[in-house]
PDB file of C-alpha atoms in Angstrom:
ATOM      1  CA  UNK G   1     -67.089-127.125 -19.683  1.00  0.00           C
ATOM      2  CA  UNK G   2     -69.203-123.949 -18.776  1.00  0.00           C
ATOM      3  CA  UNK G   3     -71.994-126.748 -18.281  1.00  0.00           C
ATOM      4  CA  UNK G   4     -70.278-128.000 -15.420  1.00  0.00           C
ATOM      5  CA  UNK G   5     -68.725-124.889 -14.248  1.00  0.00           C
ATOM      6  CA  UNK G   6     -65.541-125.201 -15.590  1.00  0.00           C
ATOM      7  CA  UNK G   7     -63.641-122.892 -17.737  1.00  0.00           C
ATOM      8  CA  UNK G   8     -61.481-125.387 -19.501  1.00  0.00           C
ATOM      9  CA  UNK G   9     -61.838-127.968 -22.248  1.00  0.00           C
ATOM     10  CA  UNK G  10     -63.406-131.100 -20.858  1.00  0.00           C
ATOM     11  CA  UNK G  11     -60.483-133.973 -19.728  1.00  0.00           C
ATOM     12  CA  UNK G  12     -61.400-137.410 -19.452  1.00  0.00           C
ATOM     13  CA  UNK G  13     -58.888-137.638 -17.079  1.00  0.00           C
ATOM     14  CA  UNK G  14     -59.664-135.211 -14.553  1.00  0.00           C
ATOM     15  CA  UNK G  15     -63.507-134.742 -14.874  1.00  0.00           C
ATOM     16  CA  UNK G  16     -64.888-137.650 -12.098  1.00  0.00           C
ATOM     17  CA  UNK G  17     -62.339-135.689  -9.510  1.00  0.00           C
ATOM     18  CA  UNK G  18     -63.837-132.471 -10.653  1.00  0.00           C
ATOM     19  CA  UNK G  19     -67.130-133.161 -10.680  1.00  0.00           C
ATOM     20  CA  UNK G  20     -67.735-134.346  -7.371  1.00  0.00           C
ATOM     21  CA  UNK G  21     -65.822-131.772  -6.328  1.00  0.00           C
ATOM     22  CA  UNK G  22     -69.238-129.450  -6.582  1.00  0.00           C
ATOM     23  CA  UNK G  23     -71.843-129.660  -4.057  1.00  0.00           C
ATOM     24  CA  UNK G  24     -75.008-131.559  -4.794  1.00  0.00           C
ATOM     25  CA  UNK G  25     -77.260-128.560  -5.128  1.00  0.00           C
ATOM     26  CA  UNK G  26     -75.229-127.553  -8.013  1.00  0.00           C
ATOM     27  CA  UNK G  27     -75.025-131.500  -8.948  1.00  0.00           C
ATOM     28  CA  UNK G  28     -78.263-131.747  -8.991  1.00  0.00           C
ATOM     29  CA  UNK G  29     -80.079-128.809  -9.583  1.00  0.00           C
ATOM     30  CA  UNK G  30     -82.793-128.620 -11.971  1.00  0.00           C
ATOM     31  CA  UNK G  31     -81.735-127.498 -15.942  1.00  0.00           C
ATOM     32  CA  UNK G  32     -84.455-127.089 -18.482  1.00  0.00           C
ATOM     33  CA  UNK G  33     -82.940-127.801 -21.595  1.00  0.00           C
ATOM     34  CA  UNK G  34     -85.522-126.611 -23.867  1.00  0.00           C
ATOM     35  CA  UNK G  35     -89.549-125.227 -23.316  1.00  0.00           C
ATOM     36  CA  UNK G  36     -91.526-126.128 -26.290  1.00  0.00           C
ATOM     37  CA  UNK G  37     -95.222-124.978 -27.735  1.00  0.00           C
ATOM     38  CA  UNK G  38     -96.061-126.954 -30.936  1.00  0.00           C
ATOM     39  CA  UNK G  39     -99.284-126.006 -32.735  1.00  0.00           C
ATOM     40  CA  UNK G  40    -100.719-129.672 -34.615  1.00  0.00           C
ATOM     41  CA  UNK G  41    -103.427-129.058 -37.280  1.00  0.00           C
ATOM     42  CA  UNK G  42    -106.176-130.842 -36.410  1.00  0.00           C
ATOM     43  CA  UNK G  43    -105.538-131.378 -32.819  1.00  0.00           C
ATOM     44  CA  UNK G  44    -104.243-130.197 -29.238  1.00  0.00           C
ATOM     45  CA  UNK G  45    -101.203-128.329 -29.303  1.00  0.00           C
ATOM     46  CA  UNK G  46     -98.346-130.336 -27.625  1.00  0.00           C
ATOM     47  CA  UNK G  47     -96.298-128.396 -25.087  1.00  0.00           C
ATOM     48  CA  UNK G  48     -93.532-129.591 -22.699  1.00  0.00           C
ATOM     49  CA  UNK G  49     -90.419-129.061 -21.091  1.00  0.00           C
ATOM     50  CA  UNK G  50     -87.314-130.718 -21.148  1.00  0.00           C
ATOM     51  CA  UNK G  51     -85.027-131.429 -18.355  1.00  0.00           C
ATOM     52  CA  UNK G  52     -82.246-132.672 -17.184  1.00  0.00           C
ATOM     53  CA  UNK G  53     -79.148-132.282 -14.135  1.00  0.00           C
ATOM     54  CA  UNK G  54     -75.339-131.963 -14.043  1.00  0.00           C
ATOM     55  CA  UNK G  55     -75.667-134.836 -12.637  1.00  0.00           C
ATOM     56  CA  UNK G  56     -77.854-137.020 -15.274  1.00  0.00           C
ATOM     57  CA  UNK G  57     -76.591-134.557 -18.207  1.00  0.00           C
ATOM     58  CA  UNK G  58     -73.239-135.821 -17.875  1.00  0.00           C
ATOM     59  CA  UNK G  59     -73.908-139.013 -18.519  1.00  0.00           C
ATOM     60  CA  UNK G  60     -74.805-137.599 -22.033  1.00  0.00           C
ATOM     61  CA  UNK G  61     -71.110-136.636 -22.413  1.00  0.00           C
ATOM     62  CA  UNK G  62     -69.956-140.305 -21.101  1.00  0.00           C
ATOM     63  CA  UNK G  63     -71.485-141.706 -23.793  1.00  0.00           C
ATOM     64  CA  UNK G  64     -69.986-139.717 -26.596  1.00  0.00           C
ATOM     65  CA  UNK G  65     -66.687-140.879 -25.022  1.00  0.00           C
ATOM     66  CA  UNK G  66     -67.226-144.230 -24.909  1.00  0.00           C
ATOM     67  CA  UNK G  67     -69.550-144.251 -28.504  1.00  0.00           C
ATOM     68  CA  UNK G  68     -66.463-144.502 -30.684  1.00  0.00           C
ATOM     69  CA  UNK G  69     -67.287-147.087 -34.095  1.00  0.00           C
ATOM     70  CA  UNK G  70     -69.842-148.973 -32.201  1.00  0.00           C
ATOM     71  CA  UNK G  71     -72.661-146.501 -31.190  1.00  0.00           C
ATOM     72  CA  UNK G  72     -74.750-146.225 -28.147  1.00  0.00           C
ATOM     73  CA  UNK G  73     -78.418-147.767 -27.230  1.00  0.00           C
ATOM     74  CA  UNK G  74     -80.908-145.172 -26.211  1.00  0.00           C
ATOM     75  CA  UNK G  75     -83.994-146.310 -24.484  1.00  0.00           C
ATOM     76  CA  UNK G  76     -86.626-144.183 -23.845  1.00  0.00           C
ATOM     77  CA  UNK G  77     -90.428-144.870 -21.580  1.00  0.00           C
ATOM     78  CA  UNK G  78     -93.500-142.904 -20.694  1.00  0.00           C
ATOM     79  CA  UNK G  79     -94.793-143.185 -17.165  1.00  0.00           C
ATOM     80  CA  UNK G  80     -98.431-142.060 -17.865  1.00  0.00           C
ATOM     81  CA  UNK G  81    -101.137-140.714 -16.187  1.00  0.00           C
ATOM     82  CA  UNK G  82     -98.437-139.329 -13.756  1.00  0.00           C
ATOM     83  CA  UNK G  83    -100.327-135.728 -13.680  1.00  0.00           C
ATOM     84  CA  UNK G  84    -103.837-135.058 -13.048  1.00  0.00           C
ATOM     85  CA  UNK G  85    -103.824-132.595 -16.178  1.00  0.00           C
ATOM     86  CA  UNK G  86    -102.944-135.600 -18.645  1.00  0.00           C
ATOM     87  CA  UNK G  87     -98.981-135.259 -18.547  1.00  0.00           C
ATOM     88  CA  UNK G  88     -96.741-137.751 -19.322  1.00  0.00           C
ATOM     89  CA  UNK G  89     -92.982-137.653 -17.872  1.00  0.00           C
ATOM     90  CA  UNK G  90     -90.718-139.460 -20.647  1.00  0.00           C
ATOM     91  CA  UNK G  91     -86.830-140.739 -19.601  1.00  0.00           C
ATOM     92  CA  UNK G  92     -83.770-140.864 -21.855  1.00  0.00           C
ATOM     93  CA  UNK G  93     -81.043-142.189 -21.699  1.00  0.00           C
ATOM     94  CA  UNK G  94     -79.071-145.630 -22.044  1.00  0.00           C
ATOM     95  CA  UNK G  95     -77.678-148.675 -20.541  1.00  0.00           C
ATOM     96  CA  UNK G  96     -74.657-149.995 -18.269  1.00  0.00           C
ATOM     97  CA  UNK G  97     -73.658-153.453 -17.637  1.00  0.00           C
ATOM     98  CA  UNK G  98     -71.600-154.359 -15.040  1.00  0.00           C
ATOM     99  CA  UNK G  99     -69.911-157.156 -13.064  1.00  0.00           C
ATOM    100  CA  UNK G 100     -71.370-158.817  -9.899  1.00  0.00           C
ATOM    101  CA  UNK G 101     -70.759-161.928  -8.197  1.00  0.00           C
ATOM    102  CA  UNK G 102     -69.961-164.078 -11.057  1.00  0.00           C
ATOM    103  CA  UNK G 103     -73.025-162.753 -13.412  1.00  0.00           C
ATOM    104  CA  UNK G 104     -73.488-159.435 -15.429  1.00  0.00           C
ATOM    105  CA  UNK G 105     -75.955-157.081 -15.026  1.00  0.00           C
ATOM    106  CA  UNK G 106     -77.650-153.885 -16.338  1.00  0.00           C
ATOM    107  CA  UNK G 107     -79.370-150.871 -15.499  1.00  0.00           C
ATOM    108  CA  UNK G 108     -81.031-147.619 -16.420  1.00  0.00           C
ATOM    109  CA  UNK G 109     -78.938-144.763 -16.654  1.00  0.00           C
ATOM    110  CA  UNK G 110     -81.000-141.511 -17.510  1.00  0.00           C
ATOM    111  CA  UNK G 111     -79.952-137.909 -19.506  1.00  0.00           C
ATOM    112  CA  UNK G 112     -83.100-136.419 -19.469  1.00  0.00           C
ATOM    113  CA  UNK G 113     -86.564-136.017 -18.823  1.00  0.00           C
ATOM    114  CA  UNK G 114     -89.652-134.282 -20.995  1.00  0.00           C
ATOM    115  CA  UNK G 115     -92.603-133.303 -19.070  1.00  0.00           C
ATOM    116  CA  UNK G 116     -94.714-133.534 -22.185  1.00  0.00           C
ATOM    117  CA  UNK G 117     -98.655-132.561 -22.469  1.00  0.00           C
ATOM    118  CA  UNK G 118     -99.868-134.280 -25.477  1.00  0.00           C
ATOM    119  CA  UNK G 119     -96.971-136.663 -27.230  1.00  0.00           C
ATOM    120  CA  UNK G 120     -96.967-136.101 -31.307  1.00  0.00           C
ATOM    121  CA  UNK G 121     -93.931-136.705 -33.000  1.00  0.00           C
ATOM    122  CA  UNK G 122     -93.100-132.880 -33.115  1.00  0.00           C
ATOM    123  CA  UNK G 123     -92.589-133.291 -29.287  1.00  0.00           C
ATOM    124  CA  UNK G 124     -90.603-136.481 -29.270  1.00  0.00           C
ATOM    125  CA  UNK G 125     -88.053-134.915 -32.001  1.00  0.00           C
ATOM    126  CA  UNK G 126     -87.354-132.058 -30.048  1.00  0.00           C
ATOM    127  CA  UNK G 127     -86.702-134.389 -27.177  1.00  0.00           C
ATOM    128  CA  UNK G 128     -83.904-136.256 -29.054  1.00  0.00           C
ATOM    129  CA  UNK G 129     -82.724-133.265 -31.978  1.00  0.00           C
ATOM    130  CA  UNK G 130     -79.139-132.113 -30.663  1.00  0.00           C
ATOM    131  CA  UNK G 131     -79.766-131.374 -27.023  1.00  0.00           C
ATOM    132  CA  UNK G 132     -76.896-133.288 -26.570  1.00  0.00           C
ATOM    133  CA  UNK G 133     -74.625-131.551 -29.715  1.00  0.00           C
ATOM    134  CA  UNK G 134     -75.757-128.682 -28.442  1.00  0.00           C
ATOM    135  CA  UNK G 135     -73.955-128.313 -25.161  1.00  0.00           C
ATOM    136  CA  UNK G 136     -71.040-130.529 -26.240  1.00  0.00           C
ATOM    137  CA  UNK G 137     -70.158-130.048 -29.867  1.00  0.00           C
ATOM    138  CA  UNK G 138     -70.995-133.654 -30.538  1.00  0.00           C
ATOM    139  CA  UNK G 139     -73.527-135.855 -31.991  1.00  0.00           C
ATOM    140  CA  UNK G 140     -74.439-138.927 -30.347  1.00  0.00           C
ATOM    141  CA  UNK G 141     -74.244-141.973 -32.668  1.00  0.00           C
ATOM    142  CA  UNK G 142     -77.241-143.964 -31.857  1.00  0.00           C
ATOM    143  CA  UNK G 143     -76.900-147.296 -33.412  1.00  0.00           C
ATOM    144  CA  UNK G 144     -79.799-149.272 -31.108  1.00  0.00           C
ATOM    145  CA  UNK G 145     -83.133-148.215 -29.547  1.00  0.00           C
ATOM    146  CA  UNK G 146     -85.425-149.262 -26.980  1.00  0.00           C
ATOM    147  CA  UNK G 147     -88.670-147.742 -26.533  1.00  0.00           C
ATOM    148  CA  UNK G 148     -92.095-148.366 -25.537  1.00  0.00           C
ATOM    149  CA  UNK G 149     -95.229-149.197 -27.174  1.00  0.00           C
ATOM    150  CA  UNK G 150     -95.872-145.451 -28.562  1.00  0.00           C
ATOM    151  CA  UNK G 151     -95.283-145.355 -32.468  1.00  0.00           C
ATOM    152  CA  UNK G 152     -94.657-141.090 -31.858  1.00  0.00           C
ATOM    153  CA  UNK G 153     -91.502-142.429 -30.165  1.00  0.00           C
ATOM    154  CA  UNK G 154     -90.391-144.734 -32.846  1.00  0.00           C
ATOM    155  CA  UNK G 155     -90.987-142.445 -35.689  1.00  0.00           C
ATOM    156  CA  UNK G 156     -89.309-139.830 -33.724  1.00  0.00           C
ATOM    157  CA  UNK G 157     -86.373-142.032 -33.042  1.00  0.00           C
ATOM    158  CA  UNK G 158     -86.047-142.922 -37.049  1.00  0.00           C
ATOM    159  CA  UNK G 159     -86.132-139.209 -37.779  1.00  0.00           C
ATOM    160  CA  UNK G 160     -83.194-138.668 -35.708  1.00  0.00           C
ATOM    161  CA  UNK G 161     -81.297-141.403 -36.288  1.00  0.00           C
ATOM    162  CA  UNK G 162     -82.314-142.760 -39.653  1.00  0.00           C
ATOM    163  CA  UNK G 163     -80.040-145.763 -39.164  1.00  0.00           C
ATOM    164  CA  UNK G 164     -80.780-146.658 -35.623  1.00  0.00           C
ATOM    165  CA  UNK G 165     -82.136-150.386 -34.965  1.00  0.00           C
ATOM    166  CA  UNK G 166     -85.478-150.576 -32.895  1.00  0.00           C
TER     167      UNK G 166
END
């Protein structure tokens, strides 16, 4: 994938040997994924950016392998009054669960970030329209969704994925 460098159709086979392959600059360097300016009648504009890494990006295209019939949950949370200005930083992503010492577990495991100056719903659907389609070719099929308190988010969510369970 020209995303990660390569110049060859993704393989599931051979992309964890690749990848790591690359140094951790390049890992981990900082992508914006999209810059946004949305005028709202009636109130502040909301601007933002959204970002993301090789690194966390990839775990974008992990999901769309392992999505198949069943879907993927996407959780998403705002860390506010992060900034002086008023900015809130808002994670995306979804969740593993793994194996240890005789329980299960789960964590966190983020795609992106938005850097977002006033949320509106405007801002949270460009955080979750197609970023994802558009560097891979493929939709992710969000069946669940975890959010936070912010009814922005959830309308958001239901605009993107008019099926997805809250």
């Amino acid at each position: 994938m020209i995303c990660f460098g390569v110049m060859q159709s993704y393989d599931v086979a051979t992309d964890a040997a690749a990848f790591q392959k690359q140094s951790e600059e390049y890992l981990n360097g900082l992508i914006v994924l999209h810059a946004f300016y949305i005028p709202i009648e009636n109130s502040n504009p909301s601007l933002g950016a959204i970002v993301s890494s090789r690194r966390l990006f990839r775990n974008a295209k992990l999901c769309i392998d392992g999505q198949e019939r069943d879907g993927v949950i996407v959780a998403t949370d705002g860390t506010y009054k992060l900034h002086k200005g008023g900015w809130t930083l808002v994670d995306f992503g979804t969740y593993e669960a793994y194996y240890t010492r005789n329980d299960f577990a789960h964590r966190f495991v983020p795609i992106a970030y938005t850097f977002v100056q006033s949320e509106s719903i405007q801002a949270y659907d460009r955080f979750f329209s197609d970023r994802v389609y558009q560097f891979f070719g493929v939709r992710l099929e969000v069946k669940f969704g975890s959010l936070d308190h912010a009814s922005c988010i959830a309308t958001a969510f239901q605009m993107s994925w008019p099926e997805v369970q809250l």
